CSV table of C-alpha atoms in Angstrom, one decimal:
chain,number,residue,atom,x,y,z
A,1,MET,CA,0.0,0.0,0.0
A,2,ALA,CA,3.0,2.3,0.4
A,3,ALA,CA,3.3,3.0,-3.3
A,4,PHE,CA,-0.5,3.8,-3.4
A,5,TYR,CA,0.0,6.3,-0.5
A,6,ASN,CA,2.5,8.3,-2.6
A,7,LYS,CA,-0.1,8.4,-5.4
A,8,VAL,CA,-3.0,9.5,-3.2
A,9,ILE,CA,-1.0,12.2,-1.5
A,10,TYR,CA,0.5,13.5,-4.7
A,11,ARG,CA,-2.9,13.6,-6.5
A,12,ASN,CA,-4.6,15.5,-3.7
A,13,PHE,CA,-1.8,17.8,-2.5
A,14,HIS,CA,0.6,18.1,-5.4
A,15,PHE,CA,4.0,17.7,-3.7
A,16,SER,CA,6.5,14.9,-3.1
A,17,ILE,CA,5.9,12.7,-0.1
A,18,SER,CA,9.7,12.4,0.2
A,19,GLN,CA,9.6,15.8,1.8
A,20,ALA,CA,8.4,16.7,5.3
A,21,SER,CA,4.6,16.9,5.4
A,22,ILE,CA,2.1,18.6,7.7
A,23,PHE,CA,-1.5,17.6,7.9
A,24,ARG,CA,-4.4,18.9,10.0
A,25,SER,CA,-7.7,17.2,10.2
A,26,VAL,CA,-10.9,19.2,9.8
A,27,SER,CA,-12.9,16.4,11.4
A,28,HIS,CA,-13.5,16.3,15.1
A,29,ASP,CA,-14.7,12.7,15.1
A,30,PRO,CA,-12.3,10.7,17.4
A,31,TYR,CA,-12.7,7.4,15.6
A,32,THR,CA,-11.9,8.9,12.3
A,33,ASN,CA,-9.0,11.0,13.5
A,34,ILE,CA,-7.4,8.2,15.4
A,35,ALA,CA,-8.0,5.7,12.6
A,36,LEU,CA,-6.0,8.0,10.4
A,37,ASP,CA,-3.0,7.5,12.7
A,38,ASP,CA,-3.0,3.9,11.6
A,39,TRP,CA,-3.8,4.7,8.0
A,40,PHE,CA,-0.6,6.7,7.9
A,41,TYR,CA,1.3,4.0,9.7
A,42,HIS,CA,0.2,1.4,7.1
A,43,ASN,CA,0.7,3.7,4.1
A,44,PHE,CA,3.8,5.7,5.0
A,45,PRO,CA,6.7,5.4,2.4
A,46,LEU,CA,9.0,2.6,3.3
A,47,GLN,CA,12.2,4.3,2.0
A,48,SER,CA,14.5,5.1,4.8
A,49,GLN,CA,15.2,8.6,3.4
A,50,ALA,CA,11.5,9.6,3.7
A,51,TYR,CA,11.0,12.6,5.9
A,52,PRO,CA,8.7,12.4,9.0
A,53,LEU,CA,5.1,13.4,8.7
A,54,LEU,CA,3.3,15.6,11.2
A,55,TYR,CA,-0.4,15.0,11.8
A,56,ILE,CA,-2.5,17.3,14.1
A,57,TYR,CA,-6.1,17.1,15.1
A,58,ARG,CA,-8.7,17.9,17.7
A,59,ASN,CA,-11.6,15.6,18.9
A,60,HIS,CA,-15.0,16.1,20.4
A,61,PRO,CA,-15.0,14.9,24.0
A,62,CYS,CA,-13.9,11.3,24.3
A,63,VAL,CA,-11.7,9.0,26.4
A,64,VAL,CA,-8.8,7.2,24.7
A,65,ILE,CA,-7.2,4.2,26.3
A,66,GLY,CA,-4.0,2.4,25.3
A,67,ARG,CA,-3.9,-0.8,23.4
A,68,HIS,CA,-3.2,-3.0,26.5
A,69,GLN,CA,-5.5,-1.3,29.0
A,70,ASN,CA,-8.7,-2.2,30.8
A,71,PRO,CA,-11.4,0.4,30.1
A,72,TRP,CA,-13.3,-0.4,33.3
A,73,SER,CA,-10.3,0.4,35.5
A,74,GLU,CA,-9.3,3.5,33.5
A,75,SER,CA,-12.5,5.4,33.0
A,76,ASN,CA,-16.0,6.1,34.4
A,77,ALA,CA,-18.0,3.3,33.0
A,78,LYS,CA,-21.3,5.2,33.8
A,79,LEU,CA,-20.3,8.2,31.6
A,80,VAL,CA,-17.9,6.7,29.1
A,81,GLY,CA,-18.7,4.0,26.5
A,82,LEU,CA,-20.5,3.2,23.2
A,83,HIS,CA,-24.0,4.3,24.0
A,84,PRO,CA,-25.5,7.5,22.6
A,85,ASP,CA,-25.8,9.0,26.1
A,86,GLN,CA,-22.1,8.4,26.9
A,87,VAL,CA,-18.9,10.1,26.0
A,88,PRO,CA,-17.2,7.9,23.3
A,89,LEU,CA,-14.6,5.4,24.3
A,90,VAL,CA,-11.7,4.8,21.9
A,91,ARG,CA,-8.9,2.1,22.1
A,92,ARG,CA,-5.9,3.2,20.1
A,93,ARG,CA,-3.3,0.8,18.7
A,94,SER,CA,-0.4,2.3,20.5
A,95,GLY,CA,0.5,1.5,24.1
A,96,GLY,CA,0.6,4.0,27.0
A,97,GLY,CA,-2.0,5.4,29.3
A,98,THR,CA,-5.5,6.8,29.2
A,99,VAL,CA,-6.2,10.4,28.1
A,100,TYR,CA,-9.2,12.7,27.8
A,101,HIS,CA,-9.7,14.6,24.5
A,102,ASP,CA,-11.9,17.6,23.8
A,103,LEU,CA,-11.6,20.7,21.6
A,104,GLY,CA,-9.2,22.3,24.1
A,105,ASN,CA,-6.7,19.5,23.5
A,106,LEU,CA,-4.4,19.4,20.5
A,107,ASN,CA,-3.3,15.9,19.4
A,108,VAL,CA,0.0,15.5,17.7
A,109,THR,CA,1.3,12.5,15.7
A,110,VAL,CA,4.8,12.2,14.1
A,111,VAL,CA,5.0,9.4,11.6
A,112,SER,CA,8.4,8.3,10.4
A,113,HIS,CA,10.6,5.5,9.1
A,114,ARG,CA,11.7,3.4,12.0
A,115,ASN,CA,15.3,4.5,11.7
A,116,ARG,CA,14.2,8.2,12.1
A,117,TYR,CA,12.0,7.6,15.1
A,118,ASP,CA,13.2,9.9,17.9
A,119,ARG,CA,10.7,10.3,20.7
A,120,LYS,CA,12.9,12.7,22.7
A,121,LYS,CA,13.6,15.0,19.6
A,122,ASN,CA,9.8,15.3,19.0
A,123,LEU,CA,9.1,16.3,22.5
A,124,GLU,CA,12.0,18.7,22.7
A,125,MET,CA,10.6,20.3,19.6
A,126,ILE,CA,7.4,21.1,21.5
A,127,ALA,CA,9.2,22.2,24.6
A,128,ASP,CA,11.2,24.6,22.5
A,129,ILE,CA,8.1,26.1,21.0
A,130,LEU,CA,6.4,26.6,24.3
A,131,LYS,CA,9.5,28.2,25.8
A,132,LYS,CA,10.4,30.5,22.9
A,133,THR,CA,6.9,31.6,22.0
A,134,TRP,CA,5.0,31.7,25.3
A,135,ASN,CA,7.8,31.5,27.9
A,136,ILE,CA,6.4,28.2,29.3
A,137,ASP,CA,8.9,25.8,30.8
A,138,VAL,CA,8.1,22.1,30.4
A,139,VAL,CA,10.0,19.0,31.3
A,140,VAL,CA,10.2,16.1,28.9
A,141,ASN,CA,9.8,12.7,30.6
A,142,ASP,CA,9.2,9.1,29.6
A,143,ARG,CA,5.5,9.3,30.4
A,144,SER,CA,4.7,12.2,28.1
A,145,SER,CA,3.5,10.2,25.1
A,146,ALA,CA,2.8,6.9,23.4
A,147,SER,CA,4.0,5.2,20.3
A,148,ARG,CA,3.6,2.3,17.9
A,149,LEU,CA,6.8,0.8,16.5
A,150,GLY,CA,6.9,-1.4,13.5
A,151,ARG,CA,9.9,-3.0,11.6
A,152,LEU,CA,10.0,-0.2,9.1
A,153,VAL,CA,7.5,2.5,10.2
A,154,ALA,CA,6.8,4.1,13.6
A,155,TYR,CA,4.5,6.8,15.0
A,156,HIS,CA,4.8,8.8,18.1
A,157,HIS,CA,1.9,10.8,19.5
A,158,PHE,CA,1.1,13.0,22.4
A,159,THR,CA,-1.4,15.7,23.5
A,160,LEU,CA,-1.3,19.3,24.5
A,161,LEU,CA,-3.9,20.6,26.9
A,162,PHE,CA,-4.2,24.2,26.0
A,163,ASP,CA,-7.8,25.0,27.1
A,164,SER,CA,-9.4,21.6,28.0
A,165,LYS,CA,-12.3,21.3,30.4
A,166,LEU,CA,-10.4,19.8,33.4
A,167,HIS,CA,-13.4,19.2,35.5
A,168,GLN,CA,-14.9,16.9,32.8
A,169,LEU,CA,-11.4,15.3,32.4
A,170,GLY,CA,-11.4,14.4,36.1
A,171,GLN,CA,-14.9,13.0,35.9
A,172,MET,CA,-14.3,10.8,32.9
A,173,LEU,CA,-11.1,9.4,34.2
A,174,SER,CA,-12.4,8.4,37.6
A,175,ALA,CA,-13.1,4.7,37.5
A,176,THR,CA,-16.3,3.5,39.1
A,177,THR,CA,-15.9,-0.3,38.7
A,178,SER,CA,-14.9,-2.0,42.0
A,179,GLY,CA,-13.7,-5.5,42.7
A,180,LEU,CA,-11.6,-5.7,39.6
A,181,LYS,CA,-8.2,-7.4,39.5
A,182,SER,CA,-6.1,-7.0,36.3
A,183,LYS,CA,-2.6,-7.2,35.0
A,184,ALA,CA,-3.4,-4.7,32.2
A,185,THR,CA,-1.2,-1.6,31.7
A,186,ALA,CA,-2.3,0.9,34.3
A,187,SER,CA,-2.2,4.6,33.7
A,188,VAL,CA,0.1,6.7,35.9
A,189,ARG,CA,-2.1,9.4,37.4
A,190,SER,CA,-0.6,12.9,37.3
A,191,PRO,CA,-1.9,16.4,38.0
A,192,VAL,CA,-2.5,18.4,34.8
A,193,VAL,CA,-2.8,22.0,33.9
A,194,ASN,CA,-3.9,23.9,30.7
A,195,LEU,CA,-1.3,25.8,28.9
A,196,SER,CA,-3.7,28.8,28.8
A,197,GLN,CA,-3.4,28.9,32.6
A,198,LEU,CA,0.3,29.5,32.3
A,199,ASN,CA,-0.1,32.0,29.4
A,200,ASN,CA,-3.5,33.3,28.5
A,201,THR,CA,-2.4,34.4,25.0
A,202,ILE,CA,-2.0,30.9,23.7
A,203,THR,CA,-4.5,29.8,21.1
A,204,TYR,CA,-5.2,26.7,19.0
A,205,ASP,CA,-4.3,28.5,15.7
A,206,ASP,CA,-1.1,29.8,17.1
A,207,LEU,CA,-0.1,26.4,18.5
A,208,CYS,CA,-0.7,24.8,15.1
A,209,SER,CA,1.3,27.5,13.3
A,210,GLU,CA,4.2,27.5,15.6
A,211,MET,CA,4.3,23.7,15.6
A,212,ALA,CA,4.3,23.5,11.8
A,213,SER,CA,7.1,26.1,11.6
A,214,ASN,CA,9.3,24.4,14.1
A,215,PHE,CA,8.7,21.0,12.6
A,216,ILE,CA,10.1,22.1,9.3
A,217,LYS,CA,13.1,23.8,11.0
A,218,VAL,CA,13.9,20.6,12.9
A,219,PHE,CA,13.3,18.0,10.2
A,220,HIS,CA,14.0,19.7,6.9
A,221,PRO,CA,15.1,23.4,7.1
A,222,GLN,CA,15.2,23.7,3.2
A,223,LEU,CA,11.4,23.3,2.9
A,224,ASN,CA,8.7,25.9,3.3
A,225,ASN,CA,5.7,23.7,3.7
A,226,LYS,CA,2.5,25.0,5.3
A,227,ILE,CA,-0.3,23.1,7.1
A,228,ILE,CA,-2.6,21.2,4.7
A,229,ASP,CA,-6.2,20.8,6.0
A,230,ILE,CA,-7.6,17.4,5.2
A,231,ASN,CA,-10.8,15.5,5.6
A,232,PRO,CA,-10.0,11.9,6.7
A,233,ASN,CA,-13.6,10.8,6.0
A,234,THR,CA,-12.8,10.8,2.3
A,235,GLU,CA,-12.4,7.2,1.2
A,236,SER,CA,-11.2,8.2,-2.3
A,237,SER,CA,-8.2,10.1,-0.7
A,238,TYR,CA,-7.6,7.5,2.0
A,239,PRO,CA,-8.6,4.1,0.7
A,240,GLY,CA,-9.4,1.8,3.5
A,241,ILE,CA,-10.0,4.5,6.1
A,242,THR,CA,-13.7,3.4,6.5
A,243,SER,CA,-12.6,-0.1,7.4
A,244,PHE,CA,-10.1,1.3,9.9
A,245,ARG,CA,-12.8,3.4,11.5
A,246,LYS,CA,-15.4,0.6,11.6
A,247,GLU,CA,-13.0,-1.7,13.4
A,248,MET,CA,-12.0,1.1,15.9
A,249,MET,CA,-15.7,1.6,16.8
A,250,SER,CA,-16.5,-2.0,17.3
A,251,TRP,CA,-17.2,-3.6,20.7
A,252,ASP,CA,-14.8,-6.4,19.8
A,253,TRP,CA,-11.9,-4.0,19.5
A,254,ILE,CA,-12.7,-1.6,22.3
A,255,TYR,CA,-13.8,-4.1,24.9
A,256,GLY,CA,-12.9,-7.5,23.4
A,257,LYS,CA,-9.2,-6.6,23.3
A,258,THR,CA,-9.1,-6.0,27.1
A,259,PRO,CA,-6.4,-8.2,28.8
A,260,THR,CA,-7.9,-11.0,30.9
A,261,PHE,CA,-9.1,-9.8,34.3
A,262,GLU,CA,-11.0,-11.0,37.4
A,263,ILE,CA,-14.1,-9.5,39.0
A,264,SER,CA,-15.1,-10.4,42.6
A,265,HIS,CA,-17.7,-9.1,45.0
A,266,LYS,CA,-19.3,-9.9,48.3
A,267,SER,CA,-22.5,-8.4,49.6
A,268,ALA,CA,-25.2,-8.8,52.3
A,269,LEU,CA,-28.7,-9.2,50.8
A,270,SER,CA,-31.8,-9.1,52.9
A,271,TRP,CA,-31.6,-12.9,53.4
A,272,GLY,CA,-27.9,-13.5,53.7
A,273,GLN,CA,-24.4,-13.2,52.3
A,274,VAL,CA,-23.7,-13.7,48.6
A,275,SER,CA,-20.6,-13.6,46.5
A,276,ILE,CA,-19.4,-13.9,42.9
A,277,LYS,CA,-16.0,-14.4,41.3
A,278,ALA,CA,-15.5,-14.6,37.6
A,279,SER,CA,-12.9,-14.2,34.9
A,280,VAL,CA,-13.4,-12.0,31.9
A,281,LYS,CA,-11.5,-13.0,28.7
A,282,LYS,CA,-11.8,-11.0,25.5
A,283,GLY,CA,-14.6,-9.1,27.2
A,284,LEU,CA,-16.6,-12.3,27.8
A,285,ILE,CA,-17.5,-13.7,31.2
A,286,THR,CA,-16.0,-17.2,32.0
A,287,ASP,CA,-15.2,-19.4,35.0
A,288,VAL,CA,-18.1,-18.1,37.2
A,289,GLU,CA,-18.2,-19.0,40.9
A,290,LEU,CA,-21.3,-18.1,42.9
A,291,ASP,CA,-22.2,-18.5,46.5
A,292,ALA,CA,-25.6,-17.8,48.0
A,293,GLY,CA,-25.5,-20.1,51.0
A,294,LYS,CA,-28.4,-22.6,51.1
A,295,THR,CA,-31.0,-20.1,50.1
A,296,LEU,CA,-30.9,-21.0,46.4
A,297,SER,CA,-30.8,-24.5,45.1
A,298,PHE,CA,-27.7,-26.1,43.5
A,299,SER,CA,-29.6,-26.5,40.2
A,300,VAL,CA,-30.7,-22.8,40.1
A,301,MET,CA,-27.1,-21.7,40.8
A,302,ASN,CA,-25.7,-23.9,38.0
A,303,GLU,CA,-28.3,-22.5,35.6
A,304,ILE,CA,-27.3,-19.0,36.5
A,305,LYS,CA,-23.6,-19.8,35.9
A,306,ASP,CA,-24.5,-21.3,32.5
A,307,SER,CA,-26.5,-18.2,31.6
A,308,LEU,CA,-23.6,-15.9,32.5
A,309,THR,CA,-20.9,-17.8,30.8
A,310,GLY,CA,-20.1,-16.3,27.4
A,311,CYS,CA,-22.0,-13.0,28.1
A,312,ARG,CA,-20.3,-9.7,27.3
A,313,TYR,CA,-19.3,-8.1,30.6
A,314,GLY,CA,-20.6,-4.7,31.3
A,315,THR,CA,-23.4,-4.8,28.8
A,316,GLU,CA,-27.2,-5.2,28.6
A,317,ASP,CA,-26.6,-8.8,27.7
A,318,ILE,CA,-26.4,-9.6,31.4
A,319,LEU,CA,-29.7,-7.9,32.1
A,320,CYS,CA,-31.6,-9.6,29.3
A,321,ILE,CA,-30.3,-13.1,30.0
A,322,ILE,CA,-30.5,-13.0,33.8
A,323,SER,CA,-33.8,-11.3,33.9
A,324,SER,CA,-35.3,-13.8,31.5
A,325,PHE,CA,-34.0,-16.6,33.7
A,326,GLY,CA,-35.5,-14.9,36.8
A,327,ARG,CA,-39.0,-14.6,35.1
A,328,ARG,CA,-38.9,-18.3,34.3
A,329,ASN,CA,-38.1,-19.3,37.9
A,330,THR,CA,-40.3,-16.9,40.0
A,331,LYS,CA,-43.7,-17.7,38.5
A,332,THR,CA,-45.3,-18.8,41.7
A,333,ILE,CA,-43.5,-16.3,44.0
A,334,SER,CA,-44.2,-12.6,44.5
A,335,GLU,CA,-41.4,-10.7,42.9
A,336,SER,CA,-40.8,-8.6,46.0
A,337,GLU,CA,-40.5,-11.7,48.2
A,338,SER,CA,-38.2,-13.8,45.9
A,339,PRO,CA,-34.6,-14.3,47.1
A,340,LEU,CA,-33.9,-15.2,43.5
A,341,THR,CA,-35.2,-11.9,42.2
A,342,GLU,CA,-33.0,-10.0,44.7
A,343,PHE,CA,-30.0,-12.1,43.8
A,344,ILE,CA,-30.5,-11.6,40.1
A,345,HIS,CA,-30.8,-7.8,40.6
A,346,TRP,CA,-27.5,-7.9,42.5
A,347,LEU,CA,-25.8,-9.8,39.7
A,348,THR,CA,-27.0,-7.3,37.1
A,349,THR,CA,-25.6,-4.4,39.1
A,350,ILE,CA,-22.2,-6.2,39.4
A,351,LEU,CA,-21.8,-7.5,35.9
A,352,GLY,CA,-24.1,-5.4,33.7
A,353,ARG,CA,-23.9,-1.9,32.3
A,354,GLU,CA,-23.3,0.6,35.2
């Protein structure tokens, strides 16, 4: 596909891809913009002399987790997810920790041949801009960004909070799921501040302009390229971008790629102690252990286990399946008096959508 990338870029923008390139997305859709990260990764020229590409964009409010992270331990599952009433959740293909995006957050990706990958150089470029233009001192550290490294191509991306809604950021990144045990990559929580709080003259347009100018100076001083505004939704310009976006929006990618974890809870119901312990593999519930004392029969407990096994954790699947089971087994008992009904309600609050 690399050769086709050269053709597409040349046809639409009329310059050689062997030179440094600066693109800015006009879309604010997080799935589209982050899918383009990977489109560039798969279509970047493989020649070692190819100059790095700079890609900048902003997203509508969303939460973006790293490839090897657990969304339930990284974000507020009540507010963040795939439902229309939630802030979108995105799993990117690079590693690293969880971040919150909104229009006050500038996202930056540097795509390059693997032998030109230089994480420190990229970050120092930004630090230099902030110091020289706005007199803001920043310290570059190992936790400042994330990357995806291939045999021939790599990309390195990071975010700049210039006027983000920090209250919403705090809300979205406050996990609400308890009883979870996981070996997934955990984010390192750190205090954050908007650049505009340090210098109130800083703006999105100025950030983009200064970044583009410094990028050219650092990577190819002979060039005089300007920012090219692009629409990543254009399949004719970015063949395959629709497929990238579709996969990025899927439950199987966002939740199904979660590293295996365990969930365990103990509670006191009106009639006694209950507990559950289960594994979740690829987002699906497995290896369920239930304990309700002697209140519920062995056969009922086994049927509940069978109903839960294979269900998608954290979804309405749990509510539908368990509620259906409850209706079948409480026909002769008043719903308010049924220990089974209370037990099922408890299970749905533990395993279903929060």
